Amino acid sequence: MLKSAHFTFQHTTAQMDVERAVAELRFGRPVILKDNKRQLAVLALDCVTPAIYDLFSQAVDDQHRLFLSAPRAARLGVSSGAGIAVPLSGVGFEDASRLSYALDVEPPQEWCQPDQIMASAAELARNALLLPAMIYAEIEPDEPRFGACLRLDADALGQASEARQIFEIIARTQVPLKEIGDAEFVVFRGGLAQRDQIAIVVGKPDTNSPVPVRIHSSCITGDLFGSLKCDCGDQLCNGLAHLKEAGGGVLLYLDQEGRGTGIGSKMRAYGYQHLGIDTIDADAELGFEADHRRYEAAVAMLGLLSISRTVLFTNNPTKISALRAGGIHVEERKPVFGDITAENMNYLRTKMLRADHMLDIETLTRPC
Ligand SMILES: Nc1nc2c(ncn2[C@@H]2O[C@H](COP(=O)(O)OP(=O)(O)OP(=O)(O)O)[C@@H](O)[C@H]2O)c(=O)[nH]1
Ligand SMILES: [Zn+2]
């Protein structure tokens, strides 16, 4: 309960400021990112129209640059761990866009190391589920043309990160499921974006022993519509079935579509995959690392369910290390498979060979 005498709306938290900045970027508005030395006006290319692009370049006297992440730079043939900054003077919206995500683009003739603050800008784009391609320029503190824009301290991102682990249970109730019968849905609210996450409790797991747990990341195409391009739908059903067979357990259904890149980017990446590029390189063309998921929410959710010891159903070593890093004991790992089809074979093979997923190498590498 709020104590009304002390409560005011005068302050925001770093978490709120970050979320506001995310909303501004998604509306195609600049955010002013600042540290104690300088301030940069930053726009997400993903949400910019040609008219906004032109307006921005006029406002910064054509001194804008394009930040591209390390994976995108590498696809352009430039190796730079911090990404690159490409001068955009005289470069129009179409060419900036092509440089950001098109295939078979010539490497930029000129580039430099990006300002350090751009790491925070890329992190904002990640929270916003936008391509990490940012248009930016240094501006004067009192620049009136950006007077109405949101200002964000670059430090706020680090501070807001703590919120990733803060959740509360806001609802729990029984939902009978076709395949496994009674289950309890537990809804958690919190995290950086305050989005709701769910756990499905099958049976009555004994939290004094290692609890069978499946961590599943959302896949709208596979989970809901039976896409043949991946194994997610099968893994969701089989995961729940394994929990039931094990005498009860918990499935965490995490809101991290497209390995954390969002449905828009996942579908763009599919477009590139149809041209023969594998799942990791397709994401890299768009500027993404191989996997953008985080598991702080999973750790927090297990904690709220009083689960500290698990038998984890997964083929993905990152999930095991992420839980362990969060203080959850993974006492055993059990596999969870889906059907291997002509359509998902290359995807599974890539996960096995390039992301170390524990899949059956013999079956998957046999030519189809
Ligand atoms: N970016 C991208 N994401 C994909 C693609 N195919 C599937 N995904 C996403 O990959 C994730 C797969 O999630 P999971 O099945 O939980 O995880 P996993 O990494 O395969 O690990 P385990 O199933 O536990 O072995 C989901 O977020 C999907 O939306 C793809 O081609 N590109
Ligand atoms: Zn999938």
mmCIF file of C-alpha atoms and ligand atoms in Angstrom:
data_model
loop_
_atom_site.group_PDB
_atom_site.id
_atom_site.type_symbol
_atom_site.label_atom_id
_atom_site.label_comp_id
_atom_site.label_asym_id
_atom_site.label_seq_id
_atom_site.Cartn_x
_atom_site.Cartn_y
_atom_site.Cartn_z
ATOM 1 C CA MET A 1 0.000 0.000 0.000
ATOM 2 C CA LEU A 2 1.360 3.474 -0.902
ATOM 3 C CA LYS A 3 1.865 5.925 1.936
ATOM 4 C CA SER A 4 0.098 8.950 0.454
ATOM 5 C CA ALA A 5 1.958 11.493 2.608
ATOM 6 C CA HIS A 6 5.311 10.505 1.039
ATOM 7 C CA PHE A 7 4.189 9.570 -2.414
ATOM 8 C CA THR A 8 4.779 11.910 -5.340
ATOM 9 C CA PHE A 9 4.947 11.519 -9.084
ATOM 10 C CA GLN A 10 8.006 13.744 -9.303
ATOM 11 C CA HIS A 11 10.538 10.998 -9.853
ATOM 12 C CA THR A 12 10.957 8.238 -12.330
ATOM 13 C CA THR A 13 13.208 5.214 -12.037
ATOM 14 C CA ALA A 14 15.948 4.260 -14.494
ATOM 15 C CA GLN A 15 13.715 1.392 -15.564
ATOM 16 C CA MET A 16 10.853 3.763 -16.438
ATOM 17 C CA ASP A 17 13.203 6.120 -18.275
ATOM 18 C CA VAL A 18 14.540 3.252 -20.375
ATOM 19 C CA GLU A 19 11.037 2.087 -21.242
ATOM 20 C CA ARG A 20 10.052 5.617 -22.231
ATOM 21 C CA ALA A 21 13.112 5.854 -24.471
ATOM 22 C CA VAL A 22 12.151 2.529 -26.049
ATOM 23 C CA ALA A 23 8.685 3.904 -26.831
ATOM 24 C CA GLU A 24 10.139 7.097 -28.333
ATOM 25 C CA LEU A 25 12.426 5.116 -30.637
ATOM 26 C CA ARG A 26 9.555 2.917 -31.754
ATOM 27 C CA PHE A 27 7.588 6.070 -32.616
ATOM 28 C CA GLY A 28 10.469 7.200 -34.812
ATOM 29 C CA ARG A 29 11.530 10.008 -32.494
ATOM 30 C CA PRO A 30 15.094 10.852 -31.479
ATOM 31 C CA VAL A 31 16.274 10.127 -27.941
ATOM 32 C CA ILE A 32 19.053 12.246 -26.462
ATOM 33 C CA LEU A 33 21.600 9.911 -24.895
ATOM 34 C CA LYS A 34 24.075 11.648 -22.637
ATOM 35 C CA ASP A 35 27.030 11.028 -20.388
ATOM 36 C CA ASN A 36 29.032 13.606 -18.445
ATOM 37 C CA LYS A 37 30.945 14.700 -21.558
ATOM 38 C CA ARG A 38 28.510 14.979 -24.420
ATOM 39 C CA GLN A 39 25.108 14.220 -25.753
ATOM 40 C CA LEU A 40 24.025 12.399 -28.848
ATOM 41 C CA ALA A 41 20.689 12.539 -30.633
ATOM 42 C CA VAL A 42 19.863 8.967 -31.620
ATOM 43 C CA LEU A 43 17.212 7.580 -33.983
ATOM 44 C CA ALA A 44 16.407 3.931 -34.708
ATOM 45 C CA LEU A 45 16.603 3.451 -38.458
ATOM 46 C CA ASP A 46 14.053 0.631 -38.171
ATOM 47 C CA CYS A 47 11.270 3.105 -37.286
ATOM 48 C CA VAL A 48 12.285 6.053 -39.412
ATOM 49 C CA THR A 49 10.500 7.325 -42.520
ATOM 50 C CA PRO A 50 12.434 9.089 -45.304
ATOM 51 C CA ALA A 51 10.856 12.375 -44.158
ATOM 52 C CA ILE A 52 12.054 11.935 -40.557
ATOM 53 C CA TYR A 53 15.483 10.922 -41.814
ATOM 54 C CA ASP A 54 15.712 14.154 -43.844
ATOM 55 C CA LEU A 55 14.438 16.238 -40.949
ATOM 56 C CA PHE A 56 17.085 14.740 -38.669
ATOM 57 C CA SER A 57 19.913 15.310 -41.151
ATOM 58 C CA GLN A 58 18.854 18.963 -41.523
ATOM 59 C CA ALA A 59 18.655 19.384 -37.749
ATOM 60 C CA VAL A 60 22.237 18.142 -37.340
ATOM 61 C CA ASP A 61 23.593 19.958 -40.402
ATOM 62 C CA ASP A 62 24.206 16.703 -42.250
ATOM 63 C CA GLN A 63 26.726 15.604 -39.624
ATOM 64 C CA HIS A 64 24.897 12.386 -38.797
ATOM 65 C CA ARG A 65 26.411 8.918 -38.672
ATOM 66 C CA LEU A 66 25.137 5.393 -38.860
ATOM 67 C CA PHE A 67 25.978 2.972 -36.064
ATOM 68 C CA LEU A 68 26.126 -0.648 -37.184
ATOM 69 C CA SER A 69 26.669 -3.525 -34.762
ATOM 70 C CA ALA A 70 29.660 -5.878 -34.886
ATOM 71 C CA PRO A 71 27.722 -8.740 -36.566
ATOM 72 C CA ARG A 72 26.428 -6.429 -39.311
ATOM 73 C CA ALA A 73 29.877 -4.903 -39.773
ATOM 74 C CA ALA A 74 31.319 -8.407 -40.108
ATOM 75 C CA ARG A 75 28.762 -9.261 -42.799
ATOM 76 C CA LEU A 76 29.947 -6.119 -44.610
ATOM 77 C CA GLY A 77 33.495 -7.403 -44.365
ATOM 78 C CA VAL A 78 34.636 -5.111 -41.546
ATOM 79 C CA SER A 79 35.902 -6.629 -38.306
ATOM 80 C CA SER A 80 35.279 -4.352 -35.323
ATOM 81 C CA GLY A 81 34.137 -5.665 -31.944
ATOM 82 C CA ALA A 82 32.388 -2.433 -30.974
ATOM 83 C CA GLY A 83 30.650 -2.076 -34.330
ATOM 84 C CA ILE A 84 31.285 0.792 -36.720
ATOM 85 C CA ALA A 85 30.145 4.355 -37.333
ATOM 86 C CA VAL A 86 29.657 5.337 -40.961
ATOM 87 C CA PRO A 87 29.457 9.051 -41.884
ATOM 88 C CA LEU A 88 26.117 9.810 -43.543
ATOM 89 C CA SER A 89 26.824 13.275 -44.974
ATOM 90 C CA GLY A 90 25.208 13.282 -48.395
ATOM 91 C CA VAL A 91 23.833 9.742 -47.924
ATOM 92 C CA GLY A 92 20.074 9.363 -48.431
ATOM 93 C CA PHE A 93 17.612 7.200 -46.512
ATOM 94 C CA GLU A 94 17.616 4.375 -49.084
ATOM 95 C CA ASP A 95 21.382 3.962 -49.032
ATOM 96 C CA ALA A 96 21.533 4.159 -45.233
ATOM 97 C CA SER A 97 18.887 1.441 -45.075
ATOM 98 C CA ARG A 98 20.730 -0.767 -47.533
ATOM 99 C CA LEU A 99 23.889 -0.407 -45.502
ATOM 100 C CA SER A 100 21.969 -1.412 -42.394
ATOM 101 C CA TYR A 101 20.361 -4.658 -43.508
ATOM 102 C CA ALA A 102 20.418 -5.388 -47.258
ATOM 103 C CA LEU A 103 22.314 -8.351 -48.716
ATOM 104 C CA ASP A 104 25.377 -8.095 -50.950
ATOM 105 C CA VAL A 105 26.141 -4.484 -50.104
ATOM 106 C CA GLU A 106 29.569 -2.993 -50.774
ATOM 107 C CA PRO A 107 31.470 -2.304 -47.528
ATOM 108 C CA PRO A 108 31.426 1.374 -46.542
ATOM 109 C CA GLN A 109 34.429 3.268 -47.913
ATOM 110 C CA GLU A 110 34.779 5.300 -44.758
ATOM 111 C CA TRP A 111 34.051 4.311 -41.159
ATOM 112 C CA CYS A 112 35.378 4.857 -37.658
ATOM 113 C CA GLN A 113 34.966 3.454 -34.149
ATOM 114 C CA PRO A 114 31.563 4.432 -32.767
ATOM 115 C CA ASP A 115 31.194 6.693 -29.721
ATOM 116 C CA GLN A 116 31.094 4.643 -26.541
ATOM 117 C CA ILE A 117 27.538 5.778 -25.820
ATOM 118 C CA MET A 118 26.425 3.888 -28.896
ATOM 119 C CA ALA A 119 26.733 0.645 -26.931
ATOM 120 C CA SER A 120 23.853 2.011 -24.830
ATOM 121 C CA ALA A 121 21.967 2.960 -27.982
ATOM 122 C CA ALA A 122 22.346 -0.599 -29.276
ATOM 123 C CA GLU A 123 21.086 -1.894 -25.934
ATOM 124 C CA LEU A 124 18.037 0.372 -26.234
ATOM 125 C CA ALA A 125 17.362 -1.037 -29.694
ATOM 126 C CA ARG A 126 17.594 -4.518 -28.218
ATOM 127 C CA ASN A 127 15.015 -3.665 -25.568
ATOM 128 C CA ALA A 128 12.853 -2.087 -28.263
ATOM 129 C CA LEU A 129 13.046 -5.212 -30.480
ATOM 130 C CA LEU A 130 14.425 -3.053 -33.271
ATOM 131 C CA LEU A 131 17.352 -3.542 -35.630
ATOM 132 C CA PRO A 132 20.559 -2.303 -33.974
ATOM 133 C CA ALA A 133 21.124 0.261 -36.743
ATOM 134 C CA MET A 134 21.090 3.756 -35.274
ATOM 135 C CA ILE A 135 21.384 7.170 -36.869
ATOM 136 C CA TYR A 136 23.083 9.608 -34.545
ATOM 137 C CA ALA A 137 24.839 12.950 -34.181
ATOM 138 C CA GLU A 138 26.433 14.922 -31.391
ATOM 139 C CA ILE A 139 24.365 17.952 -30.398
ATOM 140 C CA GLU A 140 24.871 20.984 -28.151
ATOM 141 C CA PRO A 141 23.223 20.759 -24.697
ATOM 142 C CA ASP A 142 20.869 23.643 -25.438
ATOM 143 C CA GLU A 143 20.055 22.671 -29.027
ATOM 144 C CA PRO A 144 16.420 23.867 -29.374
ATOM 145 C CA ARG A 145 15.537 21.645 -32.306
ATOM 146 C CA PHE A 146 15.647 18.628 -29.987
ATOM 147 C CA GLY A 147 14.086 20.472 -27.046
ATOM 148 C CA ALA A 148 11.046 18.179 -26.775
ATOM 149 C CA CYS A 149 13.022 14.932 -27.041
ATOM 150 C CA LEU A 150 13.466 12.529 -24.179
ATOM 151 C CA ARG A 151 16.858 12.718 -22.473
ATOM 152 C CA LEU A 152 18.393 9.593 -21.047
ATOM 153 C CA ASP A 153 21.575 9.118 -19.079
ATOM 154 C CA ALA A 154 23.622 6.322 -20.630
ATOM 155 C CA ASP A 155 24.093 4.984 -17.067
ATOM 156 C CA ALA A 156 20.352 4.427 -16.789
ATOM 157 C CA LEU A 157 20.641 1.292 -18.893
ATOM 158 C CA GLY A 158 22.964 -0.397 -16.437
ATOM 159 C CA GLN A 159 20.822 0.661 -13.476
ATOM 160 C CA ALA A 160 17.608 -0.464 -15.187
ATOM 161 C CA SER A 161 19.100 -3.877 -15.823
ATOM 162 C CA GLU A 162 18.552 -4.787 -12.178
ATOM 163 C CA ALA A 163 14.815 -4.719 -12.892
ATOM 164 C CA ARG A 164 15.192 -7.727 -15.163
ATOM 165 C CA GLN A 165 15.032 -9.949 -12.102
ATOM 166 C CA ILE A 166 12.190 -8.264 -10.249
ATOM 167 C CA PHE A 167 8.888 -10.071 -10.701
ATOM 168 C CA GLU A 168 5.767 -10.770 -8.706
ATOM 169 C CA ILE A 169 3.058 -13.346 -9.176
ATOM 170 C CA ILE A 170 -0.150 -11.593 -10.158
ATOM 171 C CA ALA A 171 -2.416 -14.545 -10.906
ATOM 172 C CA ARG A 172 -2.468 -18.320 -10.720
ATOM 173 C CA THR A 173 -5.285 -20.560 -11.765
ATOM 174 C CA GLN A 174 -6.112 -23.973 -13.205
ATOM 175 C CA VAL A 175 -6.391 -24.394 -16.971
ATOM 176 C CA PRO A 176 -7.215 -27.902 -18.255
ATOM 177 C CA LEU A 177 -5.062 -28.772 -21.290
ATOM 178 C CA LYS A 178 -6.093 -31.099 -24.110
ATOM 179 C CA GLU A 179 -2.947 -33.209 -24.087
ATOM 180 C CA ILE A 180 -1.963 -33.355 -20.436
ATOM 181 C CA GLY A 181 -5.088 -32.589 -18.418
ATOM 182 C CA ASP A 182 -4.987 -30.316 -15.384
ATOM 183 C CA ALA A 183 -2.341 -27.637 -15.263
ATOM 184 C CA GLU A 184 -1.904 -24.438 -13.329
ATOM 185 C CA PHE A 185 -0.998 -21.215 -15.131
ATOM 186 C CA VAL A 186 1.049 -18.798 -13.051
ATOM 187 C CA VAL A 187 1.417 -15.242 -14.341
ATOM 188 C CA PHE A 188 4.424 -13.111 -13.373
ATOM 189 C CA ARG A 189 4.626 -9.359 -13.862
ATOM 190 C CA GLY A 190 7.819 -7.346 -13.860
ATOM 191 C CA GLY A 191 11.166 -7.288 -15.587
ATOM 192 C CA LEU A 192 12.473 -4.318 -17.477
ATOM 193 C CA ALA A 193 9.456 -3.942 -19.739
ATOM 194 C CA GLN A 194 6.847 -5.045 -17.206
ATOM 195 C CA ARG A 195 5.593 -7.639 -19.656
ATOM 196 C CA ASP A 196 3.770 -10.614 -18.215
ATOM 197 C CA GLN A 197 5.460 -14.018 -18.358
ATOM 198 C CA ILE A 198 3.891 -17.375 -17.643
ATOM 199 C CA ALA A 199 4.757 -20.659 -16.028
ATOM 200 C CA ILE A 200 2.683 -23.781 -16.499
ATOM 201 C CA VAL A 201 2.785 -26.058 -13.501
ATOM 202 C CA VAL A 202 2.033 -29.671 -14.375
ATOM 203 C CA GLY A 203 0.943 -31.836 -11.439
ATOM 204 C CA LYS A 204 2.294 -31.016 -7.977
ATOM 205 C CA PRO A 205 6.092 -30.953 -8.225
ATOM 206 C CA ASP A 206 7.985 -31.563 -4.987
ATOM 207 C CA THR A 207 10.213 -28.524 -4.501
ATOM 208 C CA ASN A 208 12.347 -30.406 -1.931
ATOM 209 C CA SER A 209 13.713 -32.556 -4.782
ATOM 210 C CA PRO A 210 15.078 -31.475 -8.181
ATOM 211 C CA VAL A 211 12.043 -30.277 -10.132
ATOM 212 C CA PRO A 212 11.638 -31.192 -13.819
ATOM 213 C CA VAL A 213 11.731 -27.871 -15.685
ATOM 214 C CA ARG A 214 11.406 -26.922 -19.333
ATOM 215 C CA ILE A 215 12.302 -23.389 -20.421
ATOM 216 C CA HIS A 216 10.642 -22.586 -23.716
ATOM 217 C CA SER A 217 11.029 -19.355 -25.692
ATOM 218 C CA SER A 218 7.964 -18.250 -27.602
ATOM 219 C CA CYS A 219 7.766 -19.142 -31.263
ATOM 220 C CA ILE A 220 4.484 -17.927 -32.699
ATOM 221 C CA THR A 221 5.068 -19.649 -36.020
ATOM 222 C CA GLY A 222 5.982 -23.028 -34.543
ATOM 223 C CA ASP A 223 4.031 -23.086 -31.273
ATOM 224 C CA LEU A 224 0.733 -21.748 -32.601
ATOM 225 C CA PHE A 225 0.670 -22.475 -36.305
ATOM 226 C CA GLY A 226 2.713 -25.631 -36.701
ATOM 227 C CA SER A 227 5.466 -24.089 -38.836
ATOM 228 C CA LEU A 228 7.697 -26.776 -40.267
ATOM 229 C CA LYS A 229 10.719 -24.473 -40.295
ATOM 230 C CA CYS A 230 11.651 -25.254 -36.693
ATOM 231 C CA ASP A 231 11.082 -27.860 -33.981
ATOM 232 C CA CYS A 232 9.498 -25.500 -31.431
ATOM 233 C CA GLY A 233 5.873 -26.671 -31.654
ATOM 234 C CA ASP A 234 6.901 -30.301 -31.123
ATOM 235 C CA GLN A 235 9.252 -29.328 -28.317
ATOM 236 C CA LEU A 236 6.464 -27.430 -26.573
ATOM 237 C CA CYS A 237 4.103 -30.442 -26.669
ATOM 238 C CA ASN A 238 6.832 -32.958 -25.895
ATOM 239 C CA GLY A 239 8.206 -30.781 -23.112
ATOM 240 C CA LEU A 240 4.824 -30.706 -21.365
ATOM 241 C CA ALA A 241 4.423 -34.458 -21.907
ATOM 242 C CA HIS A 242 7.857 -35.129 -20.370
ATOM 243 C CA LEU A 243 6.908 -33.090 -17.303
ATOM 244 C CA LYS A 244 3.764 -35.134 -16.876
ATOM 245 C CA GLU A 245 5.665 -38.421 -17.358
ATOM 246 C CA ALA A 246 8.182 -37.240 -14.750
ATOM 247 C CA GLY A 247 5.350 -36.947 -12.227
ATOM 248 C CA GLY A 248 5.026 -33.174 -12.476
ATOM 249 C CA GLY A 249 7.140 -30.156 -13.273
ATOM 250 C CA VAL A 250 7.162 -26.598 -14.558
ATOM 251 C CA LEU A 251 7.319 -25.141 -18.053
ATOM 252 C CA LEU A 252 8.403 -21.515 -18.271
ATOM 253 C CA TYR A 253 7.041 -19.947 -21.437
ATOM 254 C CA LEU A 254 9.273 -16.938 -21.998
ATOM 255 C CA ASP A 255 8.319 -13.947 -24.111
ATOM 256 C CA GLN A 256 11.444 -14.025 -26.287
ATOM 257 C CA GLU A 257 10.245 -14.557 -29.812
ATOM 258 C CA GLY A 258 12.930 -15.050 -32.441
ATOM 259 C CA ARG A 259 15.726 -15.740 -29.931
ATOM 260 C CA GLY A 260 14.931 -12.379 -28.388
ATOM 261 C CA THR A 261 14.864 -10.353 -31.623
ATOM 262 C CA GLY A 262 11.062 -10.178 -31.975
ATOM 263 C CA ILE A 263 8.658 -11.478 -34.589
ATOM 264 C CA GLY A 264 9.420 -8.680 -37.090
ATOM 265 C CA SER A 265 13.117 -9.426 -37.229
ATOM 266 C CA LYS A 266 12.533 -13.162 -37.168
ATOM 267 C CA MET A 267 10.354 -12.913 -40.279
ATOM 268 C CA ARG A 268 12.911 -10.688 -42.002
ATOM 269 C CA ALA A 269 15.545 -13.283 -41.161
ATOM 270 C CA TYR A 270 13.312 -16.010 -42.612
ATOM 271 C CA GLY A 271 13.261 -13.997 -45.841
ATOM 272 C CA TYR A 272 17.052 -14.259 -45.962
ATOM 273 C CA GLN A 273 16.948 -17.931 -44.989
ATOM 274 C CA HIS A 274 14.766 -18.614 -48.045
ATOM 275 C CA LEU A 275 17.733 -17.402 -50.095
ATOM 276 C CA GLY A 276 19.953 -20.077 -48.535
ATOM 277 C CA ILE A 277 21.519 -18.146 -45.635
ATOM 278 C CA ASP A 278 21.536 -20.073 -42.346
ATOM 279 C CA THR A 279 19.656 -18.934 -39.230
ATOM 280 C CA ILE A 280 22.717 -17.371 -37.549
ATOM 281 C CA ASP A 281 24.066 -15.541 -40.600
ATOM 282 C CA ALA A 282 20.559 -14.322 -41.470
ATOM 283 C CA ASP A 283 20.312 -12.728 -38.025
ATOM 284 C CA ALA A 284 23.825 -11.287 -38.433
ATOM 285 C CA GLU A 285 22.788 -9.598 -41.703
ATOM 286 C CA LEU A 286 20.208 -7.767 -39.597
ATOM 287 C CA GLY A 287 22.831 -6.868 -37.023
ATOM 288 C CA PHE A 288 21.996 -9.480 -34.387
ATOM 289 C CA GLU A 289 24.243 -11.788 -32.393
ATOM 290 C CA ALA A 290 23.518 -15.518 -32.613
ATOM 291 C CA ASP A 291 21.200 -15.397 -29.598
ATOM 292 C CA HIS A 292 19.716 -12.338 -27.873
ATOM 293 C CA ARG A 293 17.848 -14.149 -25.127
ATOM 294 C CA ARG A 294 18.340 -13.535 -21.424
ATOM 295 C CA TYR A 295 17.338 -15.769 -18.585
ATOM 296 C CA GLU A 296 17.110 -13.474 -15.554
ATOM 297 C CA ALA A 297 13.323 -13.762 -15.764
ATOM 298 C CA ALA A 298 13.537 -17.568 -15.715
ATOM 299 C CA VAL A 299 15.728 -17.492 -12.613
ATOM 300 C CA ALA A 300 13.361 -15.069 -10.869
ATOM 301 C CA MET A 301 10.286 -17.094 -11.802
ATOM 302 C CA LEU A 302 11.805 -20.320 -10.486
ATOM 303 C CA GLY A 303 12.720 -18.480 -7.285
ATOM 304 C CA LEU A 304 9.129 -17.313 -6.810
ATOM 305 C CA LEU A 305 7.989 -20.907 -7.291
ATOM 306 C CA SER A 306 10.496 -21.967 -4.573
ATOM 307 C CA ILE A 307 12.482 -24.024 -7.063
ATOM 308 C CA SER A 308 16.251 -24.056 -6.586
ATOM 309 C CA ARG A 309 17.129 -27.544 -7.885
ATOM 310 C CA THR A 310 16.104 -28.727 -11.328
ATOM 311 C CA VAL A 311 16.208 -31.467 -13.904
ATOM 312 C CA LEU A 312 16.291 -29.343 -17.045
ATOM 313 C CA PHE A 313 14.754 -30.451 -20.327
ATOM 314 C CA THR A 314 16.799 -28.792 -23.064
ATOM 315 C CA ASN A 315 19.365 -29.352 -25.793
ATOM 316 C CA ASN A 316 20.723 -25.846 -25.413
ATOM 317 C CA PRO A 317 23.874 -25.483 -23.250
ATOM 318 C CA THR A 318 23.291 -21.732 -22.826
ATOM 319 C CA LYS A 319 20.124 -22.359 -20.839
ATOM 320 C CA ILE A 320 22.032 -24.619 -18.449
ATOM 321 C CA SER A 321 24.818 -22.099 -17.883
ATOM 322 C CA ALA A 322 22.356 -19.200 -17.540
ATOM 323 C CA LEU A 323 20.395 -20.985 -14.794
ATOM 324 C CA ARG A 324 23.591 -21.957 -13.015
ATOM 325 C CA ALA A 325 24.869 -18.387 -13.222
ATOM 326 C CA GLY A 326 21.621 -17.308 -11.584
ATOM 327 C CA GLY A 327 22.124 -19.709 -8.659
ATOM 328 C CA ILE A 328 19.740 -22.458 -9.805
ATOM 329 C CA HIS A 329 21.164 -25.971 -9.593
ATOM 330 C CA VAL A 330 20.788 -27.981 -12.771
ATOM 331 C CA GLU A 331 21.328 -31.467 -11.387
ATOM 332 C CA GLU A 332 20.526 -33.262 -14.603
ATOM 333 C CA ARG A 333 19.888 -32.377 -18.240
ATOM 334 C CA LYS A 334 17.414 -34.319 -20.308
ATOM 335 C CA PRO A 335 16.865 -33.872 -24.039
ATOM 336 C CA VAL A 336 13.651 -32.717 -25.659
ATOM 337 C CA PHE A 337 13.271 -33.347 -29.369
ATOM 338 C CA GLY A 338 10.873 -32.524 -32.142
ATOM 339 C CA ASP A 339 10.393 -34.209 -35.486
ATOM 340 C CA ILE A 340 13.199 -33.710 -37.983
ATOM 341 C CA THR A 341 11.763 -32.716 -41.349
ATOM 342 C CA ALA A 342 13.178 -31.646 -44.707
ATOM 343 C CA GLU A 343 12.112 -28.089 -43.828
ATOM 344 C CA ASN A 344 13.784 -27.855 -40.403
ATOM 345 C CA MET A 345 16.850 -30.021 -41.075
ATOM 346 C CA ASN A 346 19.165 -27.134 -41.965
ATOM 347 C CA TYR A 347 17.965 -25.089 -39.014
ATOM 348 C CA LEU A 348 18.640 -27.933 -36.581
ATOM 349 C CA ARG A 349 21.975 -28.684 -38.178
ATOM 350 C CA THR A 350 23.010 -25.054 -37.754
ATOM 351 C CA LYS A 351 21.955 -25.053 -34.089
ATOM 352 C CA MET A 352 24.027 -28.177 -33.562
ATOM 353 C CA LEU A 353 27.133 -27.113 -35.471
ATOM 354 C CA ARG A 354 27.226 -23.382 -34.762
ATOM 355 C CA ALA A 355 25.432 -23.012 -31.418
ATOM 356 C CA ASP A 356 26.565 -26.278 -29.765
ATOM 357 C CA HIS A 357 23.049 -27.632 -29.249
ATOM 358 C CA MET A 358 23.127 -31.211 -28.057
ATOM 359 C CA LEU A 359 21.388 -32.809 -31.007
ATOM 360 C CA ASP A 360 21.921 -36.140 -32.738
ATOM 361 C CA ILE A 361 24.787 -35.354 -35.075
ATOM 362 C CA GLU A 362 24.494 -38.617 -37.039
ATOM 363 C CA THR A 363 20.857 -38.163 -37.966
ATOM 364 C CA LEU A 364 21.095 -34.461 -38.608
ATOM 365 C CA THR A 365 24.189 -34.530 -40.770
ATOM 366 C CA ARG A 366 22.941 -37.352 -42.992
ATOM 367 C CA PRO A 367 22.084 -35.740 -46.366
ATOM 368 C CA CYS A 368 18.297 -35.511 -46.939
HETATM 369 N N1 LIG B 1 15.973 -15.349 -34.966
HETATM 370 C C1 LIG B 1 15.440 -16.548 -35.189
HETATM 371 N N2 LIG B 1 14.774 -17.133 -34.187
HETATM 372 C C2 LIG B 1 14.257 -18.350 -34.420
HETATM 373 C C3 LIG B 1 14.365 -19.000 -35.649
HETATM 374 N N3 LIG B 1 13.712 -20.183 -35.554
HETATM 375 C C4 LIG B 1 13.223 -20.261 -34.294
HETATM 376 N N4 LIG B 1 13.548 -19.156 -33.602
HETATM 377 C C5 LIG B 1 13.334 -18.838 -32.203
HETATM 378 O O1 LIG B 1 14.218 -19.670 -31.483
HETATM 379 C C6 LIG B 1 13.718 -19.853 -30.167
HETATM 380 C C7 LIG B 1 13.720 -21.351 -29.864
HETATM 381 O O2 LIG B 1 13.389 -21.498 -28.523
HETATM 382 P P1 LIG B 1 13.566 -22.814 -27.652
HETATM 383 O O3 LIG B 1 12.964 -23.982 -28.352
HETATM 384 O O4 LIG B 1 13.117 -22.463 -26.275
HETATM 385 O O5 LIG B 1 15.096 -22.942 -27.511
HETATM 386 P P2 LIG B 1 16.297 -23.654 -28.111
HETATM 387 O O6 LIG B 1 17.360 -22.618 -28.129
HETATM 388 O O7 LIG B 1 15.980 -24.373 -29.385
HETATM 389 O O8 LIG B 1 16.686 -24.706 -26.985
HETATM 390 P P3 LIG B 1 15.981 -26.059 -26.505
HETATM 391 O O9 LIG B 1 14.678 -26.165 -27.234
HETATM 392 O O10 LIG B 1 15.795 -25.892 -25.035
HETATM 393 O O11 LIG B 1 16.923 -27.146 -26.833
HETATM 394 C C8 LIG B 1 12.333 -19.193 -30.143
HETATM 395 O O12 LIG B 1 12.467 -17.900 -29.582
HETATM 396 C C9 LIG B 1 11.983 -19.084 -31.620
HETATM 397 O O13 LIG B 1 11.064 -18.034 -31.882
HETATM 398 C C10 LIG B 1 15.092 -18.362 -36.683
HETATM 399 O O14 LIG B 1 15.279 -18.875 -37.768
HETATM 400 N N5 LIG B 1 15.600 -17.136 -36.409
HETATM 401 ZN ZN ZN B 2 10.260 -22.120 -33.730
#
